Amino acid sequence: MDIDQLKTFLEVSRQKSFSRAAEKLHVTQPSVSAQIRSLETYLGYRLMERGGGKVTLTAAGRVFEPFAEDCLSRLKHVSLMLADTERLPRGTLTVSANDSTALYVLPLLISKFKKQYPRVALNIVRAERSKTLELVLDREVEFGIVSLPVKDPRLHVEIIHEDNLVLVVPAGHPLTLVKCATLSDAAKFGFLVPKEGRRRELIDHLFVQNKTARRIAMEVDSSELLKRLILAGLGISFLPRINVIDELNQGRLQTVAIKDVNIPRNLGLISRRDMPLTRAGNTFFTFAIGSVRPSPDPEAHDDGQ
């Protein structure tokens, strides 16, 4: 028994005629007769009575008819589900990012993505930059989002977010009254700094490059805690502007422009260059970057060659 036999049976039942059914199905009448005979042989029951120029269902045919309709209905449902899967990707996707990115960059991106692709489940792993690089290289996550630059040839890198580090101080801080503040002016106040990571490296390099000493009031392992300490008046720090947008709008924090200091903080979406993305991964990449990721590069092996 096959799908064509079911379709033929139902069409003959509707038309009550082999010839009219053949016309509807765009096949010959002998083909229709052969389909019905084959179906009856398979089932072991006569399904139709032929006589008087009219085809009628036997008792067995009447029992079989709703079964045939149900089978075709289920097939149509499955076809629609498969087409829907093609149109709306599904699956699970895991992205690794540090605390700051997970809190201030990803929520808006994920919210927009989920509205368009609700069947893709997104998992976020919060890890520092070095750990995120490791997770991507070890194939434990499909994507990472880290501060740039990233020079590892095994990784495909695309800019996903552009921002700047700005000097953040409590509202009414003395530095806000300085007309053209310098790094030396800022260095007079206690600095709150990350314990480690790319942002710590950028801040340290800034002071070394400008041959300016600064006093570290506290090392903090959380961007959110660092911001709260600034709000409490316990120090100042360089933070990504996006981290303090709400507090700036509320007047609880202020930024101070420092003469000749510009610290871009761009984030990159990273993935293994030699690995094809999952369907969900391809969808996320195209949504976030606006283009399709190039095909995997088999030359980008673990040894970086």
Short mmCIF file of C-alpha atoms in Angstrom, two decimals:
data_model
loop_
_atom_site.label_atom_id
_atom_site.label_comp_id
_atom_site.label_asym_id
_atom_site.label_seq_id
_atom_site.Cartn_x
_atom_site.Cartn_y
_atom_site.Cartn_z
CA MET A 1 0.00 0.00 0.00
CA ASP A 2 1.35 3.44 -0.91
CA ILE A 3 0.26 7.07 -0.84
CA ASP A 4 -0.77 7.14 -4.51
CA GLN A 5 -3.15 4.24 -3.91
CA LEU A 6 -4.79 6.11 -1.03
CA LYS A 7 -5.14 9.27 -3.11
CA THR A 8 -6.65 7.27 -6.00
CA PHE A 9 -9.08 5.45 -3.71
CA LEU A 10 -10.35 8.70 -2.18
CA GLU A 11 -10.70 10.41 -5.56
CA VAL A 12 -12.72 7.52 -6.98
CA SER A 13 -14.90 7.58 -3.85
CA ARG A 14 -15.50 11.33 -4.30
CA GLN A 15 -16.16 11.16 -8.04
CA LYS A 16 -18.01 7.80 -7.92
CA SER A 17 -16.37 7.14 -11.26
CA PHE A 18 -13.06 5.67 -12.42
CA SER A 19 -12.97 7.84 -15.54
CA ARG A 20 -13.68 11.12 -13.75
CA ALA A 21 -11.13 10.22 -11.06
CA ALA A 22 -8.58 9.58 -13.81
CA GLU A 23 -9.26 13.03 -15.26
CA LYS A 24 -8.81 14.70 -11.86
CA LEU A 25 -5.59 12.82 -11.19
CA HIS A 26 -4.28 13.35 -14.75
CA VAL A 27 -3.68 9.64 -15.30
CA THR A 28 -5.33 7.01 -17.50
CA GLN A 29 -8.41 5.04 -16.42
CA PRO A 30 -6.52 1.71 -16.59
CA SER A 31 -3.96 3.19 -14.19
CA VAL A 32 -6.73 4.08 -11.72
CA SER A 33 -8.23 0.58 -12.00
CA ALA A 34 -4.82 -0.99 -11.44
CA GLN A 35 -4.24 1.14 -8.32
CA ILE A 36 -7.56 0.10 -6.79
CA ARG A 37 -7.02 -3.60 -7.63
CA SER A 38 -3.56 -3.47 -6.08
CA LEU A 39 -4.95 -1.84 -2.92
CA GLU A 40 -7.74 -4.40 -2.63
CA THR A 41 -5.26 -7.23 -3.12
CA TYR A 42 -3.02 -5.83 -0.39
CA LEU A 43 -5.91 -5.44 2.07
CA GLY A 44 -7.65 -8.69 1.08
CA TYR A 45 -11.02 -6.98 0.79
CA ARG A 46 -13.10 -5.62 -2.04
CA LEU A 47 -13.46 -1.88 -1.46
CA MET A 48 -15.64 -0.80 -4.38
CA GLU A 49 -18.62 -2.08 -6.32
CA ARG A 50 -18.62 -1.32 -10.02
CA GLY A 51 -21.95 -1.43 -11.82
CA GLY A 52 -24.74 0.58 -13.35
CA GLY A 53 -22.30 3.29 -14.46
CA LYS A 54 -21.59 4.17 -10.83
CA VAL A 55 -18.94 3.23 -8.28
CA THR A 56 -20.00 2.72 -4.67
CA LEU A 57 -18.09 1.72 -1.57
CA THR A 58 -18.51 -1.71 -0.04
CA ALA A 59 -18.85 -2.12 3.73
CA ALA A 60 -15.06 -2.62 3.86
CA GLY A 61 -14.59 0.46 1.70
CA ARG A 62 -16.66 2.57 4.08
CA VAL A 63 -14.51 1.38 7.00
CA PHE A 64 -11.33 2.05 5.07
CA GLU A 65 -12.26 5.53 3.80
CA PRO A 66 -11.70 7.51 7.07
CA PHE A 67 -8.41 5.65 7.57
CA ALA A 68 -7.22 6.77 4.14
CA GLU A 69 -8.33 10.35 4.83
CA ASP A 70 -6.52 10.34 8.17
CA CYS A 71 -3.30 9.03 6.59
CA LEU A 72 -3.28 11.76 3.95
CA SER A 73 -4.15 14.40 6.53
CA ARG A 74 -1.22 13.30 8.70
CA LEU A 75 1.10 13.32 5.70
CA LYS A 76 0.05 16.88 4.88
CA HIS A 77 0.64 17.90 8.50
CA VAL A 78 4.13 16.38 8.48
CA SER A 79 4.94 18.15 5.20
CA LEU A 80 3.86 21.48 6.68
CA MET A 81 5.93 20.85 9.81
CA LEU A 82 9.01 20.06 7.71
CA ALA A 83 8.47 23.18 5.61
CA ASP A 84 8.09 25.20 8.81
CA THR A 85 11.35 23.78 10.11
CA GLU A 86 13.04 24.92 6.92
CA ARG A 87 11.56 28.40 7.26
CA LEU A 88 12.06 28.79 11.02
CA PRO A 89 15.26 27.11 12.21
CA ARG A 90 15.27 25.36 15.54
CA GLY A 91 17.95 23.86 17.75
CA THR A 92 20.18 24.87 20.63
CA LEU A 93 22.96 27.43 20.42
CA THR A 94 25.55 28.23 23.09
CA VAL A 95 27.43 31.54 23.25
CA SER A 96 30.21 32.39 25.71
CA ALA A 97 30.85 35.97 26.83
CA ASN A 98 32.20 37.79 29.86
CA ASP A 99 30.08 39.27 32.61
CA SER A 100 29.88 42.75 31.09
CA THR A 101 28.93 41.56 27.61
CA ALA A 102 26.37 39.10 28.96
CA LEU A 103 24.70 41.84 31.01
CA TYR A 104 24.81 44.83 28.66
CA VAL A 105 25.30 43.70 25.06
CA LEU A 106 23.62 40.33 24.68
CA PRO A 107 20.14 41.00 26.11
CA LEU A 108 19.05 43.37 23.32
CA LEU A 109 20.60 41.18 20.61
CA ILE A 110 19.01 38.01 22.01
CA SER A 111 15.63 39.69 22.46
CA LYS A 112 15.52 40.71 18.80
CA PHE A 113 16.79 37.30 17.67
CA LYS A 114 14.23 35.36 19.71
CA LYS A 115 11.35 37.42 18.32
CA GLN A 116 12.38 36.35 14.83
CA TYR A 117 13.53 32.80 15.64
CA PRO A 118 11.58 31.64 18.71
CA ARG A 119 12.44 27.96 18.18
CA VAL A 120 16.18 28.42 18.62
CA ALA A 121 17.15 27.90 22.26
CA LEU A 122 20.04 30.14 23.32
CA ASN A 123 22.35 29.29 26.21
CA ILE A 124 24.80 31.86 27.60
CA VAL A 125 28.03 30.78 29.30
CA ARG A 126 29.59 33.59 31.33
CA ALA A 127 33.37 33.35 31.16
CA GLU A 128 36.33 35.72 30.97
CA ARG A 129 37.98 36.40 27.63
CA SER A 130 40.73 33.76 27.90
CA LYS A 131 38.24 31.10 28.96
CA THR A 132 35.84 32.04 26.16
CA LEU A 133 38.64 31.64 23.61
CA GLU A 134 39.42 28.24 25.11
CA LEU A 135 35.77 27.12 25.04
CA VAL A 136 35.41 28.00 21.35
CA LEU A 137 38.69 26.33 20.39
CA ASP A 138 37.75 23.20 22.35
CA ARG A 139 34.37 23.07 20.56
CA GLU A 140 32.48 23.37 23.85
CA VAL A 141 30.53 26.38 22.58
CA GLU A 142 29.69 27.41 19.02
CA PHE A 143 30.35 31.13 19.46
CA GLY A 144 32.21 33.45 21.76
CA ILE A 145 31.99 37.22 22.07
CA VAL A 146 35.27 38.81 23.15
CA SER A 147 37.07 42.13 23.00
CA LEU A 148 39.27 42.64 19.96
CA PRO A 149 41.79 42.14 18.58
CA VAL A 150 41.87 38.36 18.26
CA LYS A 151 44.77 37.11 16.15
CA ASP A 152 44.43 33.33 16.42
CA PRO A 153 44.29 32.00 12.81
CA ARG A 154 42.05 29.13 13.93
CA LEU A 155 39.21 31.55 14.63
CA HIS A 156 36.83 33.38 12.34
CA VAL A 157 36.24 36.86 13.76
CA GLU A 158 33.58 39.46 12.96
CA ILE A 159 32.91 42.76 14.75
CA ILE A 160 29.55 42.50 16.51
CA HIS A 161 29.60 45.61 18.75
CA GLU A 162 31.52 48.90 18.75
CA ASP A 163 31.94 50.97 21.89
CA ASN A 164 34.46 53.04 23.85
CA LEU A 165 35.84 52.89 27.36
CA VAL A 166 34.94 56.11 29.16
CA LEU A 167 36.05 57.46 32.52
CA VAL A 168 33.08 57.04 34.85
CA VAL A 169 32.74 59.01 38.09
CA PRO A 170 29.97 59.56 40.66
CA ALA A 171 27.62 62.48 40.00
CA GLY A 172 29.15 65.74 41.22
CA HIS A 173 32.71 64.37 41.31
CA PRO A 174 35.45 67.07 41.34
CA LEU A 175 36.72 65.91 37.94
CA THR A 176 33.46 67.01 36.34
CA LEU A 177 34.38 70.60 37.19
CA VAL A 178 37.76 70.44 35.41
CA LYS A 179 37.44 72.21 32.07
CA CYS A 180 39.91 70.04 30.15
CA ALA A 181 40.85 67.07 32.32
CA THR A 182 44.06 65.16 31.70
CA LEU A 183 45.07 61.65 32.66
CA SER A 184 47.25 63.18 35.38
CA ASP A 185 44.16 64.91 36.80
CA ALA A 186 42.33 61.59 36.90
CA ALA A 187 45.32 59.80 38.46
CA LYS A 188 44.92 61.89 41.62
CA PHE A 189 41.85 59.83 42.51
CA GLY A 190 41.64 56.19 43.53
CA PHE A 191 40.99 53.84 40.62
CA LEU A 192 38.78 50.77 40.67
CA VAL A 193 40.11 48.23 38.16
CA PRO A 194 39.24 44.74 36.94
CA LYS A 195 41.44 42.03 38.44
CA GLU A 196 42.29 40.68 35.01
CA GLY A 197 41.15 40.58 31.40
CA ARG A 198 41.40 42.67 28.27
CA ARG A 199 39.96 45.82 29.87
CA ARG A 200 42.57 45.69 32.63
CA GLU A 201 45.27 45.36 29.99
CA LEU A 202 43.95 48.39 28.10
CA ILE A 203 43.81 50.55 31.23
CA ASP A 204 47.29 49.52 32.40
CA HIS A 205 48.70 50.18 28.93
CA LEU A 206 47.09 53.63 28.87
CA PHE A 207 48.88 54.75 32.03
CA VAL A 208 52.20 53.16 31.04
CA GLN A 209 52.04 54.75 27.59
CA ASN A 210 51.38 58.16 29.14
CA LYS A 211 54.02 57.60 31.86
CA THR A 212 51.43 58.39 34.49
CA ALA A 213 51.20 56.65 37.86
CA ARG A 214 47.79 56.00 39.38
CA ARG A 215 46.60 54.70 42.72
CA ILE A 216 44.56 51.50 42.64
CA ALA A 217 41.88 51.74 45.30
CA MET A 218 40.52 48.25 44.66
CA GLU A 219 40.69 45.33 42.23
CA VAL A 220 37.27 43.93 41.37
CA ASP A 221 36.30 40.74 39.53
CA SER A 222 32.85 41.94 38.40
CA SER A 223 31.90 44.84 36.14
CA GLU A 224 28.56 45.18 37.88
CA LEU A 225 30.21 45.35 41.31
CA LEU A 226 32.73 47.88 39.98
CA LYS A 227 29.88 50.12 38.79
CA ARG A 228 28.14 49.86 42.16
CA LEU A 229 31.35 50.84 43.94
CA ILE A 230 31.59 53.95 41.76
CA LEU A 231 27.98 54.77 42.62
CA ALA A 232 28.92 54.42 46.29
CA GLY A 233 31.72 56.98 45.80
CA LEU A 234 34.54 54.50 46.42
CA GLY A 235 36.54 55.27 43.28
CA ILE A 236 36.49 55.98 39.56
CA SER A 237 37.14 53.73 36.58
CA PHE A 238 37.09 53.25 32.84
CA LEU A 239 33.98 51.33 31.76
CA PRO A 240 32.30 50.59 28.42
CA ARG A 241 29.75 53.33 27.79
CA ILE A 242 26.98 50.80 27.25
CA ASN A 243 27.46 49.55 30.83
CA VAL A 244 26.41 52.88 32.32
CA ILE A 245 23.81 54.21 29.87
CA ASP A 246 20.95 53.94 32.37
CA GLU A 247 22.89 55.57 35.22
CA LEU A 248 24.04 58.40 32.94
CA ASN A 249 20.47 59.07 31.84
CA GLN A 250 19.35 59.06 35.47
CA GLY A 251 22.14 61.49 36.47
CA ARG A 252 23.58 59.04 39.01
CA LEU A 253 26.91 58.74 37.17
CA GLN A 254 28.84 61.04 34.87
CA THR A 255 31.59 60.57 32.31
CA VAL A 256 34.67 62.76 32.08
CA ALA A 257 36.38 63.37 28.76
CA ILE A 258 40.13 62.96 29.16
CA LYS A 259 42.34 64.96 26.83
CA ASP A 260 44.03 62.87 24.11
CA VAL A 261 42.55 59.63 25.45
CA ASN A 262 40.39 57.46 23.22
CA ILE A 263 39.99 53.78 24.05
CA PRO A 264 37.90 51.90 21.50
CA ARG A 265 36.39 48.69 22.81
CA ASN A 266 35.14 46.59 19.94
CA LEU A 267 33.67 43.14 20.47
CA GLY A 268 34.06 40.28 18.04
CA LEU A 269 31.89 37.25 17.37
CA ILE A 270 34.30 34.32 17.17
CA SER A 271 33.86 30.74 15.91
CA ARG A 272 36.18 27.99 14.78
CA ARG A 273 37.29 28.63 11.23
CA ASP A 274 37.53 24.92 10.37
CA MET A 275 34.08 23.92 11.63
CA PRO A 276 30.74 24.25 9.82
CA LEU A 277 28.09 26.02 11.86
CA THR A 278 24.90 24.29 12.91
CA ARG A 279 21.68 25.44 11.26
CA ALA A 280 20.87 27.48 14.37
CA GLY A 281 24.44 28.83 14.35
CA ASN A 282 24.23 29.92 10.73
CA THR A 283 20.96 31.69 11.46
CA PHE A 284 22.41 33.50 14.49
CA PHE A 285 25.57 34.51 12.62
CA THR A 286 23.62 35.92 9.67
CA PHE A 287 21.23 37.75 12.02
CA ALA A 288 24.03 39.27 14.14
CA ILE A 289 26.50 40.13 11.36
CA GLY A 290 24.21 40.70 8.40
CA SER A 291 25.98 38.27 6.09
CA VAL A 292 26.55 34.54 5.72
CA ARG A 293 29.73 33.16 7.27
CA PRO A 294 32.25 31.86 4.71
CA SER A 295 32.58 28.11 4.29
CA PRO A 296 34.86 26.32 6.79
CA ASP A 297 38.59 26.52 6.14
CA PRO A 298 40.00 22.97 6.54
CA GLU A 299 43.52 24.41 6.71
CA ALA A 300 42.80 26.12 10.06
CA HIS A 301 43.84 23.19 12.30
CA ASP A 302 44.33 23.05 16.05
CA ASP A 303 48.03 23.77 15.67
CA GLY A 304 47.23 27.12 14.08
CA GLN A 305 48.98 26.21 10.83
#
